[in-house]
């Protein structure tokens, strides 16, 4: 399988070739040159597979430059029961109410779905660097879930140093503890005296210094990485197998959405022929994508227009993976994709024309929006009726799933975090604490290892140079 850029460059490179890269050189995102198709016979054969075997089956359709035995070893290391809360299903499905299932994606080390992809990415990076004899300094900015999932996946990996910037004092106590308690020598937590945007600007400033970037092999693990997306495709299959009995049953998926990574994986699974009827896209008050799917207008927000909400991992001003869907919706017209995103650069907005809007319907997307009040009401309702506590992001998806429910088609709600991560909101909703997995008891009391720094790119570069152990 070869990969191409959404802006037209025929990269002609395979999966391992683009694994360690972010954007394509022309500024686009990498996508496979076509989506491999699955048929009923393949689905029937895959139904009985374990999670790692299913991951191997799905991923090997997209990867032909890693030997099969090596890829199998990578997925087996990534998807072990011990890493995912002791459950060998990795992504266990449970019934919530008639017609609604919840797919548990948050049993990994940091209790959020990002672990599912990041665990694979960590092993794949280490493997590929070992094969090339290279090293990598991963530089990132986080406001919470991404950074901790990346650190827990990359800690102790050979050839990799992690420099993770976070806004000092602005993450939840739980998120801070998850990151700062790591004692591994290759993990460098840098608490920046500023806000998340300052952290992102510092990452951009370092990456813009091409000489420094090359000297330190600076790379990222952000959500546009194709390998992360591919790892997420697998659990759409796993969820569908657990919710169905025959190989042509249709289901809907409801997905709490920020950067369009998770739901883009659903779009890929559907494009491969997995029987998904609709993809129910849920946003919070930051409704860039809900607006697009209702109007055909994509309007990115300024920092001032971006709301701080109680589902903070969806507080985005623009959706960094969205270009992949736009490319497909435009019939893979790279020139038009390039023109539309140039408009976004220049004027923060583009609009599909009438013909383009008419094509969107074929992709199965239905969108909705959920607010702070909806989250509290949904969490309280689920607690009262079922004795379960769901996290605020999952609540956004459940709200939208209920709004669009149709009796004939079951819907699978993706559970993207455990409630324990967002305990303040849980207390506000139900007046008591969210349960926490026993393995994380006492997390906040562990010793912490981090560096505090002003938002100063010279200081940051000096720190990276000092701590680059090569
Ligand atoms: C990252 C995240 C999301 C949003 O996922 P995208 O892939 O950015 O759409 C939703 N919920 C939680 C808990 C997250 O950490």
Tab-separated table of C-alpha atoms and ligand atoms in Angstrom:
chain	number	residue	atom	x	y	z
A	1	UNK	CA	0.000	0.000	0.000
A	2	UNK	CA	1.335	3.406	-0.974
A	3	UNK	CA	0.343	6.695	0.657
A	4	UNK	CA	-0.520	10.003	-1.000
A	5	UNK	CA	-0.970	13.518	0.345
A	6	UNK	CA	-4.405	15.160	0.424
A	7	UNK	CA	-2.784	18.086	-1.404
A	8	UNK	CA	-1.637	16.040	-4.342
A	9	UNK	CA	1.907	14.928	-3.807
A	10	UNK	CA	2.139	11.276	-4.815
A	11	UNK	CA	4.509	10.370	-2.020
A	12	UNK	CA	4.956	6.845	-3.356
A	13	UNK	CA	5.998	5.742	0.108
A	14	UNK	CA	4.755	2.968	2.308
A	15	UNK	CA	3.516	2.899	5.888
A	16	UNK	CA	6.952	2.634	7.518
A	17	UNK	CA	8.162	5.480	5.332
A	18	UNK	CA	5.565	7.927	6.682
A	19	UNK	CA	5.348	6.487	10.206
A	20	UNK	CA	7.694	9.003	11.834
A	21	UNK	CA	6.401	12.018	9.910
A	22	UNK	CA	3.758	14.621	10.577
A	23	UNK	CA	2.451	16.624	7.632
A	24	UNK	CA	3.346	15.645	4.091
A	25	UNK	CA	5.941	17.992	2.540
A	26	UNK	CA	3.209	19.832	0.580
A	27	UNK	CA	1.348	20.600	3.825
A	28	UNK	CA	-1.324	17.931	3.335
A	29	UNK	CA	-2.094	14.795	5.340
A	30	UNK	CA	-1.087	11.301	4.320
A	31	UNK	CA	-3.845	8.919	3.282
A	32	UNK	CA	-3.658	5.467	1.682
A	33	UNK	CA	-3.976	5.636	-2.099
A	34	UNK	CA	-7.198	3.600	-1.743
A	35	UNK	CA	-9.172	1.940	1.036
A	36	UNK	CA	-8.879	-1.850	0.952
A	37	UNK	CA	-12.284	-3.563	0.897
A	38	UNK	CA	-13.483	-6.224	3.285
A	39	UNK	CA	-16.203	-8.642	2.200
A	40	UNK	CA	-18.631	-10.892	4.096
A	41	UNK	CA	-16.255	-13.851	3.969
A	42	UNK	CA	-13.439	-11.841	5.549
A	43	UNK	CA	-15.771	-10.499	8.222
A	44	UNK	CA	-16.996	-14.017	8.983
A	45	UNK	CA	-13.421	-15.213	9.400
A	46	UNK	CA	-12.399	-12.230	11.519
A	47	UNK	CA	-15.349	-12.524	13.919
A	48	UNK	CA	-13.585	-15.118	16.050
A	49	UNK	CA	-10.207	-13.369	16.269
A	50	UNK	CA	-8.626	-12.021	19.438
A	51	UNK	CA	-8.005	-8.256	19.531
A	52	UNK	CA	-4.313	-8.500	18.546
A	53	UNK	CA	-5.135	-10.941	15.741
A	54	UNK	CA	-7.869	-8.614	14.487
A	55	UNK	CA	-5.437	-5.677	14.667
A	56	UNK	CA	-2.970	-7.673	12.591
A	57	UNK	CA	-5.642	-8.601	10.023
A	58	UNK	CA	-6.858	-5.014	9.599
A	59	UNK	CA	-3.474	-3.321	9.695
A	60	UNK	CA	-1.750	-5.696	7.322
A	61	UNK	CA	-4.149	-4.525	4.588
A	62	UNK	CA	-2.463	-1.107	4.907
A	63	UNK	CA	1.119	-2.126	5.674
A	64	UNK	CA	3.395	-3.960	3.279
A	65	UNK	CA	6.793	-2.639	4.312
A	66	UNK	CA	7.022	-4.311	7.726
A	67	UNK	CA	7.509	-8.102	7.670
A	68	UNK	CA	4.362	-9.927	8.829
A	69	UNK	CA	6.089	-11.597	11.778
A	70	UNK	CA	7.354	-8.220	13.007
A	71	UNK	CA	3.948	-6.569	12.662
A	72	UNK	CA	2.380	-9.443	14.548
A	73	UNK	CA	4.915	-9.019	17.359
A	74	UNK	CA	4.153	-5.272	17.501
A	75	UNK	CA	0.392	-5.731	17.898
A	76	UNK	CA	0.880	-8.526	20.423
A	77	UNK	CA	3.094	-6.293	22.555
A	78	UNK	CA	0.680	-3.358	22.220
A	79	UNK	CA	-2.574	-5.144	23.014
A	80	UNK	CA	-1.949	-7.211	26.137
A	81	UNK	CA	-4.580	-7.592	28.847
A	82	UNK	CA	-2.122	-6.311	31.509
A	83	UNK	CA	-1.835	-2.986	29.678
A	84	UNK	CA	-5.615	-2.589	29.332
A	85	UNK	CA	-6.969	-3.082	32.821
A	86	UNK	CA	-6.719	-6.883	32.772
A	87	UNK	CA	-9.349	-7.380	30.041
A	88	UNK	CA	-8.077	-9.336	27.033
A	89	UNK	CA	-10.889	-7.965	24.901
A	90	UNK	CA	-9.019	-4.606	25.026
A	91	UNK	CA	-12.162	-2.781	23.808
A	92	UNK	CA	-15.030	-4.521	25.650
A	93	UNK	CA	-18.620	-3.730	24.623
A	94	UNK	CA	-21.454	-3.441	27.154
A	95	UNK	CA	-25.192	-2.846	26.741
A	96	UNK	CA	-26.468	0.366	28.325
A	97	UNK	CA	-30.126	0.696	27.352
A	98	UNK	CA	-32.278	-0.819	24.607
A	99	UNK	CA	-30.502	-0.207	21.314
A	100	UNK	CA	-27.461	1.474	22.902
A	101	UNK	CA	-24.087	-0.127	23.556
A	102	UNK	CA	-20.951	1.447	25.043
A	103	UNK	CA	-17.537	0.463	23.679
A	104	UNK	CA	-14.951	0.710	26.476
A	105	UNK	CA	-11.832	2.224	24.938
A	106	UNK	CA	-10.430	3.690	28.138
A	107	UNK	CA	-8.930	0.811	30.073
A	108	UNK	CA	-5.332	1.639	29.121
A	109	UNK	CA	-2.653	3.232	31.316
A	110	UNK	CA	-4.062	6.798	31.207
A	111	UNK	CA	-7.775	5.893	31.169
A	112	UNK	CA	-8.483	7.502	27.789
A	113	UNK	CA	-8.966	6.046	24.314
A	114	UNK	CA	-5.773	7.701	23.082
A	115	UNK	CA	-3.874	4.862	24.759
A	116	UNK	CA	-5.210	2.383	22.191
A	117	UNK	CA	-3.399	4.099	19.335
A	118	UNK	CA	-0.485	5.459	21.323
A	119	UNK	CA	0.548	2.059	22.698
A	120	UNK	CA	0.922	0.789	19.137
A	121	UNK	CA	2.698	3.966	18.058
A	122	UNK	CA	5.255	3.623	20.879
A	123	UNK	CA	6.193	0.090	19.879
A	124	UNK	CA	6.122	0.920	16.151
A	125	UNK	CA	8.391	3.969	16.613
A	126	UNK	CA	10.920	1.981	18.631
A	127	UNK	CA	10.869	-0.808	16.037
A	128	UNK	CA	11.313	1.494	13.051
A	129	UNK	CA	14.056	3.569	14.692
A	130	UNK	CA	15.872	0.352	15.592
A	131	UNK	CA	15.615	-0.838	12.009
A	132	UNK	CA	16.974	2.445	10.647
A	133	UNK	CA	19.530	2.931	13.395
A	134	UNK	CA	17.976	6.333	14.128
A	135	UNK	CA	16.820	8.271	17.156
A	136	UNK	CA	13.983	10.704	17.747
A	137	UNK	CA	13.218	13.607	20.066
A	138	UNK	CA	9.445	13.769	20.395
A	139	UNK	CA	8.359	17.336	21.088
A	140	UNK	CA	4.738	18.032	21.948
A	141	UNK	CA	2.303	20.358	23.662
A	142	UNK	CA	-0.580	19.028	25.670
A	143	UNK	CA	-3.483	20.256	27.718
A	144	UNK	CA	-4.056	16.789	29.131
A	145	UNK	CA	-4.908	13.491	27.466
A	146	UNK	CA	-2.530	13.405	24.498
A	147	UNK	CA	0.615	14.137	26.470
A	148	UNK	CA	-0.003	11.588	29.160
A	149	UNK	CA	-0.958	8.865	26.669
A	150	UNK	CA	2.211	9.637	24.666
A	151	UNK	CA	4.462	9.565	27.716
A	152	UNK	CA	3.029	6.317	29.031
A	153	UNK	CA	3.539	4.767	25.588
A	154	UNK	CA	7.065	6.112	25.001
A	155	UNK	CA	8.584	5.792	28.475
A	156	UNK	CA	11.666	3.630	28.450
A	157	UNK	CA	11.607	3.174	24.667
A	158	UNK	CA	15.055	2.909	23.078
A	159	UNK	CA	16.193	5.805	20.907
A	160	UNK	CA	13.369	8.147	21.964
A	161	UNK	CA	13.420	11.233	24.213
A	162	UNK	CA	10.116	12.949	25.003
A	163	UNK	CA	9.845	16.693	25.658
A	164	UNK	CA	6.263	17.482	26.612
A	165	UNK	CA	5.118	21.046	27.251
A	166	UNK	CA	2.046	21.746	29.352
A	167	UNK	CA	0.593	24.982	30.749
A	168	UNK	CA	1.733	25.310	34.358
A	169	UNK	CA	-1.078	24.649	36.820
A	170	UNK	CA	-3.787	24.342	34.179
A	171	UNK	CA	-4.237	20.614	33.827
A	172	UNK	CA	-6.484	18.735	36.225
A	173	UNK	CA	-4.672	17.432	39.348
A	174	UNK	CA	-5.184	13.896	38.048
A	175	UNK	CA	-3.693	14.702	34.631
A	176	UNK	CA	-0.699	16.457	36.207
A	177	UNK	CA	-0.078	13.501	38.464
A	178	UNK	CA	-0.326	11.057	35.552
A	179	UNK	CA	2.423	12.857	33.671
A	180	UNK	CA	4.662	14.259	36.371
A	181	UNK	CA	4.879	11.038	38.384
A	182	UNK	CA	6.787	9.311	35.572
A	183	UNK	CA	10.387	8.818	36.649
A	184	UNK	CA	11.766	7.441	33.388
A	185	UNK	CA	14.955	9.141	32.234
A	186	UNK	CA	13.685	9.664	28.669
A	187	UNK	CA	10.571	11.592	29.752
A	188	UNK	CA	10.956	15.367	30.196
A	189	UNK	CA	7.919	17.234	31.468
A	190	UNK	CA	8.186	20.976	30.976
A	191	UNK	CA	5.564	23.108	32.711
A	192	UNK	CA	5.388	26.410	30.819
A	193	UNK	CA	4.439	29.644	32.574
A	194	UNK	CA	1.603	30.392	30.173
A	195	UNK	CA	-1.469	28.893	28.521
A	196	UNK	CA	-1.804	25.989	26.105
A	197	UNK	CA	-1.435	28.277	23.074
A	198	UNK	CA	1.962	29.418	24.381
A	199	UNK	CA	3.029	25.775	24.530
A	200	UNK	CA	1.875	25.193	20.968
A	201	UNK	CA	3.649	28.332	19.759
A	202	UNK	CA	6.893	27.104	21.347
A	203	UNK	CA	6.593	23.757	19.543
A	204	UNK	CA	6.033	25.595	16.270
A	205	UNK	CA	8.974	27.916	16.899
A	206	UNK	CA	11.345	25.016	17.576
A	207	UNK	CA	10.072	23.105	14.527
A	208	UNK	CA	10.528	26.181	12.334
A	209	UNK	CA	14.276	26.145	13.068
A	210	UNK	CA	15.080	23.527	10.454
A	211	UNK	CA	18.717	23.218	11.424
A	212	UNK	CA	17.874	22.566	15.079
A	213	UNK	CA	15.064	20.261	14.037
A	214	UNK	CA	17.414	18.172	11.929
A	215	UNK	CA	20.235	18.156	14.491
A	216	UNK	CA	17.905	16.746	17.142
A	217	UNK	CA	15.623	14.674	14.880
A	218	UNK	CA	12.593	16.470	16.276
A	219	UNK	CA	9.342	14.611	15.642
A	220	UNK	CA	5.791	14.544	16.957
A	221	UNK	CA	3.088	12.079	17.911
A	222	UNK	CA	0.123	14.338	17.211
A	223	UNK	CA	-3.254	13.218	16.046
A	224	UNK	CA	-2.559	13.669	12.325
A	225	UNK	CA	-0.173	10.706	12.409
A	226	UNK	CA	-1.597	8.057	10.078
A	227	UNK	CA	-0.475	5.158	12.305
A	228	UNK	CA	-2.609	6.479	15.158
A	229	UNK	CA	-5.613	6.646	12.906
A	230	UNK	CA	-5.020	3.145	11.558
A	231	UNK	CA	-4.766	1.692	15.077
A	232	UNK	CA	-8.150	3.273	15.812
A	233	UNK	CA	-9.807	1.656	12.784
A	234	UNK	CA	-9.369	-1.709	14.514
A	235	UNK	CA	-11.769	-1.029	17.381
A	236	UNK	CA	-14.606	-0.109	15.029
A	237	UNK	CA	-14.331	-3.691	13.785
A	238	UNK	CA	-14.026	-5.039	17.340
A	239	UNK	CA	-17.104	-3.070	18.454
A	240	UNK	CA	-19.132	-4.124	15.452
A	241	UNK	CA	-18.334	-7.837	15.990
A	242	UNK	CA	-19.427	-7.650	19.620
A	243	UNK	CA	-22.707	-5.880	18.797
A	244	UNK	CA	-23.802	-8.075	15.864
A	245	UNK	CA	-24.439	-11.729	15.119
A	246	UNK	CA	-24.590	-11.848	11.335
A	247	UNK	CA	-22.168	-10.411	8.847
A	248	UNK	CA	-24.447	-7.863	7.225
A	249	UNK	CA	-26.042	-6.234	10.297
A	250	UNK	CA	-25.834	-2.468	10.272
A	251	UNK	CA	-24.914	-0.407	13.334
A	252	UNK	CA	-24.422	3.287	14.055
A	253	UNK	CA	-21.424	4.652	15.947
A	254	UNK	CA	-21.632	7.787	18.118
A	255	UNK	CA	-18.277	9.521	18.545
A	256	UNK	CA	-17.317	12.471	20.774
A	257	UNK	CA	-15.224	14.567	18.443
A	258	UNK	CA	-12.482	17.182	18.677
A	259	UNK	CA	-9.720	16.896	16.087
A	260	UNK	CA	-11.708	14.450	13.944
A	261	UNK	CA	-9.161	11.664	14.546
A	262	UNK	CA	-11.376	9.095	16.201
A	263	UNK	CA	-14.342	9.546	13.887
A	264	UNK	CA	-12.064	9.668	10.834
A	265	UNK	CA	-11.046	6.115	11.749
A	266	UNK	CA	-14.764	5.257	11.655
A	267	UNK	CA	-14.988	6.838	8.220
A	268	UNK	CA	-12.082	4.652	7.077
A	269	UNK	CA	-13.719	1.504	8.523
A	270	UNK	CA	-17.000	2.371	6.775
A	271	UNK	CA	-15.149	3.072	3.516
A	272	UNK	CA	-13.588	-0.398	3.797
A	273	UNK	CA	-17.059	-1.910	3.815
A	274	UNK	CA	-17.668	-2.511	7.521
A	275	UNK	CA	-21.484	-2.366	7.821
A	276	UNK	CA	-21.759	1.017	9.533
A	277	UNK	CA	-24.974	2.842	8.697
A	278	UNK	CA	-24.313	6.220	10.295
A	279	UNK	CA	-21.464	7.991	12.062
A	280	UNK	CA	-23.048	10.232	14.688
A	281	UNK	CA	-20.598	13.050	15.277
A	282	UNK	CA	-20.902	14.781	18.661
A	283	UNK	CA	-19.266	18.086	19.524
A	284	UNK	CA	-19.454	20.167	22.664
A	285	UNK	CA	-19.909	23.960	22.575
A	286	UNK	CA	-16.882	24.078	20.259
A	287	UNK	CA	-19.091	23.108	17.351
A	288	UNK	CA	-16.874	23.735	14.313
A	289	UNK	CA	-17.700	20.304	12.907
A	290	UNK	CA	-21.381	20.238	13.802
A	291	UNK	CA	-21.663	23.501	11.891
A	292	UNK	CA	-19.924	21.983	8.870
A	293	UNK	CA	-22.104	18.899	8.701
A	294	UNK	CA	-25.256	20.994	8.970
A	295	UNK	CA	-24.243	23.819	6.610
A	296	UNK	CA	-21.266	22.796	4.457
A	297	UNK	CA	-19.339	25.743	5.926
A	298	UNK	CA	-16.076	25.045	7.750
A	299	UNK	CA	-15.208	28.012	9.944
A	300	UNK	CA	-12.261	27.695	12.302
A	301	UNK	CA	-12.432	29.637	15.536
A	302	UNK	CA	-10.014	32.088	17.109
A	303	UNK	CA	-8.572	31.394	20.553
A	304	UNK	CA	-11.027	33.915	21.983
A	305	UNK	CA	-13.961	32.073	20.378
A	306	UNK	CA	-12.846	28.688	21.731
A	307	UNK	CA	-14.781	27.758	24.848
A	308	UNK	CA	-13.271	26.088	27.896
A	309	UNK	CA	-15.758	23.331	28.625
A	310	UNK	CA	-16.256	20.382	30.935
A	311	UNK	CA	-15.354	18.044	28.053
A	312	UNK	CA	-11.953	19.708	27.639
A	313	UNK	CA	-10.413	17.188	25.238
A	314	UNK	CA	-12.881	18.384	22.603
A	315	UNK	CA	-12.099	22.098	23.065
A	316	UNK	CA	-10.656	22.685	19.615
A	317	UNK	CA	-10.581	25.724	17.364
A	318	UNK	CA	-9.975	23.682	14.207
A	319	UNK	CA	-10.060	19.962	13.497
A	320	UNK	CA	-6.611	18.827	12.439
A	321	UNK	CA	-7.684	15.546	10.773
A	322	UNK	CA	-10.660	16.980	8.949
A	323	UNK	CA	-8.744	17.442	5.698
A	324	UNK	CA	-8.715	13.660	5.249
A	325	UNK	CA	-12.491	13.548	5.100
A	326	UNK	CA	-12.706	16.656	2.897
A	327	UNK	CA	-10.346	14.991	0.402
A	328	UNK	CA	-12.603	11.925	0.205
A	329	UNK	CA	-15.814	13.977	0.110
A	330	UNK	CA	-14.405	15.906	-2.865
A	331	UNK	CA	-13.858	12.645	-4.740
A	332	UNK	CA	-10.152	12.789	-3.805
A	333	UNK	CA	-9.665	16.022	-5.741
A	334	UNK	CA	-6.340	17.241	-4.322
A	335	UNK	CA	-6.352	20.566	-6.181
A	336	UNK	CA	-9.735	21.501	-4.753
A	337	UNK	CA	-8.673	20.305	-1.272
A	338	UNK	CA	-5.571	22.464	-1.491
A	339	UNK	CA	-7.637	25.485	-2.595
A	340	UNK	CA	-10.144	25.094	0.238
A	341	UNK	CA	-7.483	24.834	2.939
A	342	UNK	CA	-5.653	27.821	1.435
A	343	UNK	CA	-8.916	29.727	2.021
A	344	UNK	CA	-8.898	28.580	5.635
A	345	UNK	CA	-5.329	29.856	5.989
A	346	UNK	CA	-6.261	33.212	4.490
A	347	UNK	CA	-9.782	33.797	5.804
A	348	UNK	CA	-10.427	31.060	8.421
A	349	UNK	CA	-13.370	29.708	6.456
A	350	UNK	CA	-14.392	27.712	3.386
A	351	UNK	CA	-17.734	26.576	2.038
A	352	UNK	CA	-18.609	23.510	-0.023
A	353	UNK	CA	-20.592	24.418	-3.147
A	354	UNK	CA	-24.050	22.901	-3.690
A	355	UNK	CA	-22.724	19.941	-5.653
A	356	UNK	CA	-20.092	19.195	-3.017
A	357	UNK	CA	-22.641	19.450	-0.228
A	358	UNK	CA	-24.847	16.951	-1.999
A	359	UNK	CA	-22.046	14.397	-1.926
A	360	UNK	CA	-21.603	14.475	1.863
A	361	UNK	CA	-24.779	12.450	2.417
A	362	UNK	CA	-23.195	9.321	1.009
A	363	UNK	CA	-20.677	9.178	3.860
A	364	UNK	CA	-23.235	8.551	6.597
A	365	UNK	CA	-22.393	11.471	8.888
A	366	UNK	CA	-25.035	12.953	11.171
A	367	UNK	CA	-23.931	15.607	13.616
A	368	UNK	CA	-25.107	17.061	16.893
A	369	UNK	CA	-23.996	19.240	19.732
A	370	UNK	CA	-24.047	18.835	23.477
A	371	UNK	CA	-23.676	21.529	26.152
A	372	UNK	CA	-22.481	21.741	29.757
A	373	UNK	CA	-26.055	21.300	30.968
A	374	UNK	CA	-26.541	18.295	28.648
A	375	UNK	CA	-23.414	16.648	30.044
A	376	UNK	CA	-24.535	17.018	33.638
A	377	UNK	CA	-28.055	15.813	32.834
A	378	UNK	CA	-26.798	12.817	30.835
A	379	UNK	CA	-24.281	11.760	33.498
A	380	UNK	CA	-26.929	12.079	36.219
A	381	UNK	CA	-29.525	10.184	34.174
A	382	UNK	CA	-27.175	7.282	33.431
A	383	UNK	CA	-26.178	7.128	37.075
A	384	UNK	CA	-29.756	7.163	38.325
A	385	UNK	CA	-31.125	4.618	35.884
A	386	UNK	CA	-28.223	2.228	35.452
A	387	UNK	CA	-25.919	2.877	38.414
A	388	UNK	CA	-23.091	3.633	35.973
A	389	UNK	CA	-20.839	6.673	35.860
A	390	UNK	CA	-19.739	7.868	32.410
A	391	UNK	CA	-17.224	10.592	31.626
A	392	UNK	CA	-18.256	13.986	30.193
A	393	UNK	CA	-16.969	13.278	26.641
A	394	UNK	CA	-18.825	9.980	26.513
A	395	UNK	CA	-21.883	11.840	27.805
A	396	UNK	CA	-21.688	14.237	24.843
A	397	UNK	CA	-21.763	11.263	22.480
A	398	UNK	CA	-24.615	9.557	24.323
A	399	UNK	CA	-26.656	12.764	24.221
A	400	UNK	CA	-26.266	13.004	20.444
A	401	UNK	CA	-26.885	9.258	20.041
A	402	UNK	CA	-30.179	9.572	21.915
A	403	UNK	CA	-31.211	12.621	19.877
A	404	UNK	CA	-30.765	10.676	16.644
A	405	UNK	CA	-31.738	7.169	17.769
A	406	UNK	CA	-33.677	5.045	15.294
A	407	UNK	CA	-35.211	1.835	16.661
A	408	UNK	CA	-34.096	-0.430	13.820
A	409	UNK	CA	-30.362	0.243	14.181
A	410	UNK	CA	-28.330	-0.256	17.361
A	411	UNK	CA	-25.849	2.473	18.186
A	412	UNK	CA	-22.400	1.976	19.701
A	413	UNK	CA	-21.241	4.925	21.807
A	414	UNK	CA	-17.465	5.219	22.033
A	415	UNK	CA	-16.322	5.663	25.638
A	416	UNK	CA	-13.271	7.877	25.227
A	417	UNK	CA	-12.301	8.324	28.895
A	418	UNK	CA	-13.118	6.977	32.322
A	419	UNK	CA	-15.038	9.291	34.624
A	420	UNK	CA	-12.217	9.228	37.220
A	421	UNK	CA	-10.235	11.604	35.002
A	422	UNK	CA	-12.853	14.332	35.289
A	423	UNK	CA	-14.005	13.995	38.849
A	424	UNK	CA	-15.030	17.656	39.365
A	425	UNK	CA	-17.697	17.342	36.699
A	426	UNK	CA	-18.857	14.012	38.096
A	427	UNK	CA	-19.266	15.560	41.539
A	428	UNK	CA	-21.256	18.410	40.020
A	429	UNK	CA	-23.515	15.920	38.233
A	430	UNK	CA	-24.155	13.303	40.904
A	431	UNK	CA	-22.725	14.686	44.140
A	432	UNK	CA	-20.235	11.883	44.673
A	433	UNK	CA	-16.869	10.754	43.347
A	434	UNK	CA	-16.186	8.654	40.280
A	435	UNK	CA	-14.649	5.265	41.042
A	436	UNK	CA	-10.978	4.986	40.252
A	437	UNK	CA	-9.223	1.776	39.140
A	438	UNK	CA	-7.281	0.344	42.088
A	439	UNK	CA	-3.994	0.543	40.191
A	440	UNK	CA	-4.216	4.345	40.276
A	441	UNK	CA	-4.990	4.753	43.963
A	442	UNK	CA	-2.723	7.337	45.565
A	443	UNK	CA	-1.530	8.704	42.197
A	444	UNK	CA	-1.516	12.338	43.355
A	445	UNK	CA	0.790	11.511	46.283
A	446	UNK	CA	3.603	10.054	44.132
A	447	UNK	CA	6.849	12.026	43.792
A	448	UNK	CA	6.910	14.334	40.763
A	449	UNK	CA	9.560	15.062	38.199
A	450	UNK	CA	9.162	18.142	36.001
A	451	UNK	CA	10.844	21.407	35.030
A	452	UNK	CA	9.223	24.828	35.119
A	453	UNK	CA	10.164	27.318	32.415
A	454	UNK	CA	8.979	30.668	31.044
A	455	UNK	CA	7.569	30.663	27.496
A	456	UNK	CA	10.994	31.285	25.973
A	457	UNK	CA	12.142	29.410	22.886
A	458	UNK	CA	15.867	30.002	23.563
A	459	UNK	CA	15.571	28.403	27.005
A	460	UNK	CA	13.565	25.531	25.560
A	461	UNK	CA	16.127	24.770	22.853
A	462	UNK	CA	18.928	24.863	25.407
A	463	UNK	CA	17.004	22.410	27.591
A	464	UNK	CA	16.436	20.035	24.672
A	465	UNK	CA	20.112	20.222	23.675
A	466	UNK	CA	21.229	19.484	27.257
A	467	UNK	CA	18.887	16.568	27.731
A	468	UNK	CA	19.303	14.947	24.350
A	469	UNK	CA	21.279	11.950	25.534
A	470	UNK	CA	22.874	11.045	22.215
B	1	LIG	C1	-8.874	13.362	22.362
B	1	LIG	C2	-10.194	13.081	22.977
B	1	LIG	C3	-11.401	13.230	22.262
B	1	LIG	C4	-11.449	13.759	20.841
B	1	LIG	O1	-10.879	12.869	19.929
B	1	LIG	P1	-10.498	13.343	18.451
B	1	LIG	O2	-9.802	12.206	17.844
B	1	LIG	O3	-9.612	14.552	18.632
B	1	LIG	O4	-11.762	13.704	17.760
B	1	LIG	C5	-12.594	12.874	22.883
B	1	LIG	N1	-12.612	12.448	24.157
B	1	LIG	C6	-11.488	12.288	24.883
B	1	LIG	C7	-11.588	11.831	26.287
B	1	LIG	C8	-10.240	12.607	24.328
B	1	LIG	O5	-9.114	12.461	25.051
